[in-house]
Amino acid sequence: MQHNLSLKPYNTFGIDVPAAWFTELTNVSELPGLTALPQEKFILGGGSNILLTQPVSGLVIHNELKGFAIEKEDNDHVWLRVASGEMWHDIVLYAINKGWGGIENLALIPGTVGASPMQNIGAYGAEVKDVIETVSFWYWKERTILTYNNRECAFGYRDSIFKSELKGKGFITSVVYKLSKYPTYNISYGAIQQELEAMGVEEPSVKAIAYAVMSIRRSKLPDPAEIGNAGSFFKNPTIPLAQFQHLHDQYPKLPSYPVSDTLIKIPAGWLIEQCGWKGYRKGDMGVHAKQALVLVNYANAKGNEIWQLSGQIVDSVKQRFGIELEREVQVW
Ligand SMILES: Cc1cc2nc3c(=O)[nH]c(=O)nc-3n(C[C@H](O)[C@H](O)[C@H](O)COP(=O)(O)OP(=O)(O)OC[C@H]3O[C@@H](n4cnc5c(N)ncnc54)[C@H](O)[C@@H]3O)c2cc1C
């Protein structure tokens, strides 16, 4: 247990605030002891989806639960149970090397396995909910582990029961992913197809697709090791068809993706860019020059400065387009 530890190395935004108390969790058997402590608990994985706006007054539990094993297997699938402190991308690499499909489009997303169901991580036309079989969850209050099946996780777009109803109530200890031995490939999204061609790939494979996704991501997204950020700061908003048609009359170039017959998804990055924020910088904080959805800390920005900037962006998008942006990043 450490006291007054700076969390700067533990969050990809690189925000420097202290945690009153800090500990590493390396074994599930330590959970009952931690549960008994009086401090409010904050669970920290890779710190790649949080914005620290103030000192953390309780106990930060850094997830170091490691290990994975095949739970069962049949001719078509393998069920892989993974401890929640494993790094997500390491599991993607493991799966693609085995030729198991289902998570190749989600390569290079930072963070831990435990956070993957939290916000139902997604990228390049895939979401982790499509391969999650169960999630095991330690309850602080009841002091027991319960297992949630896929339906009970209530997954939505960057959403789940762990981010809503169960927020703050416990700790995801492990996740079981159902991976496919004979995967169908999803290469229609973004530039995957072009990237595969540029790589000279004629027959796609899970490995080739993951490598294509990694290459595209490296060219588009800032590396937190170089510039502090937490990936997409906002969710892409979904609006009713009638509102979309009205906006489209005013902005014929408005990009859109149908979600259903009545709902349309709009890229938040486009809206933010239209409001003139792309490349904005004030002191050490700003909006990335290549990707307007990513807010950045160039050196020593404060978390609450970035929070205020995000508020200004929300206001200007609301004023111009009548759309309320929702933050994807968790604010502590
Ligand atoms: C460069 C970059 C690119 C990104 N690209 C994507 C992307 O393409 N798609 C995408 O979906 N996300 C993306 N993200 C966001 C981020 O990587 C994911 O949300 C990731 O799942 C966060 O994992 P983490 O371990 O870092 O979570 P943290 O930031 O440590 O935690 C996030 C939240 O989850 C909670 N939490 C973490 N672990 C547990 C647990 N075991 N039990 C209960 N609660 C827990 C924390 O308390 C916190 O509230 C990106 C981030 C960066 C920096």
Coordinates of N, CA and C in Angstrom, one line a residue, residues 7 15 17-18 51-57 303-304 331-332:
L7 N -0.3 9.7 -9.9 CA -0.9 8.8 -10.9 C -0.5 9.1 -12.3
I15 N -1.9 12.9 -16.7 CA -2.4 13.9 -15.7 C -1.7 13.6 -14.4
V17 N -2.0 13.8 -10.8 CA -2.7 14.0 -9.5 C -2.3 12.8 -8.6
P18 N -2.3 13.1 -7.3 CA -1.9 12.0 -6.4 C -3.2 11.1 -6.0
L51 N -10.1 10.5 -17.3 CA -9.6 11.8 -17.2 C -9.6 12.2 -15.7
L52 N -8.4 12.4 -15.1 CA -8.3 12.7 -13.7 C -8.4 14.2 -13.5
T53 N -9.5 14.6 -12.9 CA -9.7 16.1 -12.7 C -9.3 16.6 -11.3
Q54 N -9.1 15.7 -10.4 CA -8.7 16.1 -9.0 C -8.0 14.9 -8.3
P55 N -7.3 15.2 -7.2 CA -6.6 14.2 -6.4 C -7.7 13.1 -6.1
V56 N -7.2 11.8 -6.1 CA -8.1 10.7 -5.8 C -8.0 10.4 -4.3
S57 N -9.1 10.7 -3.6 CA -9.0 10.7 -2.1 C -9.1 9.2 -1.6
G303 N -6.2 18.1 -15.5 CA -7.4 17.4 -15.9 C -8.7 18.3 -16.1
N304 N -8.8 19.2 -15.1 CA -10.0 20.1 -15.2 C -10.0 21.1 -16.3
V331 N -14.7 10.2 -16.1 CA -14.1 11.3 -15.4 C -14.0 11.0 -13.9
W332 N -12.8 11.1 -13.3 CA -12.6 10.8 -11.9 C -12.4 12.1 -11.2

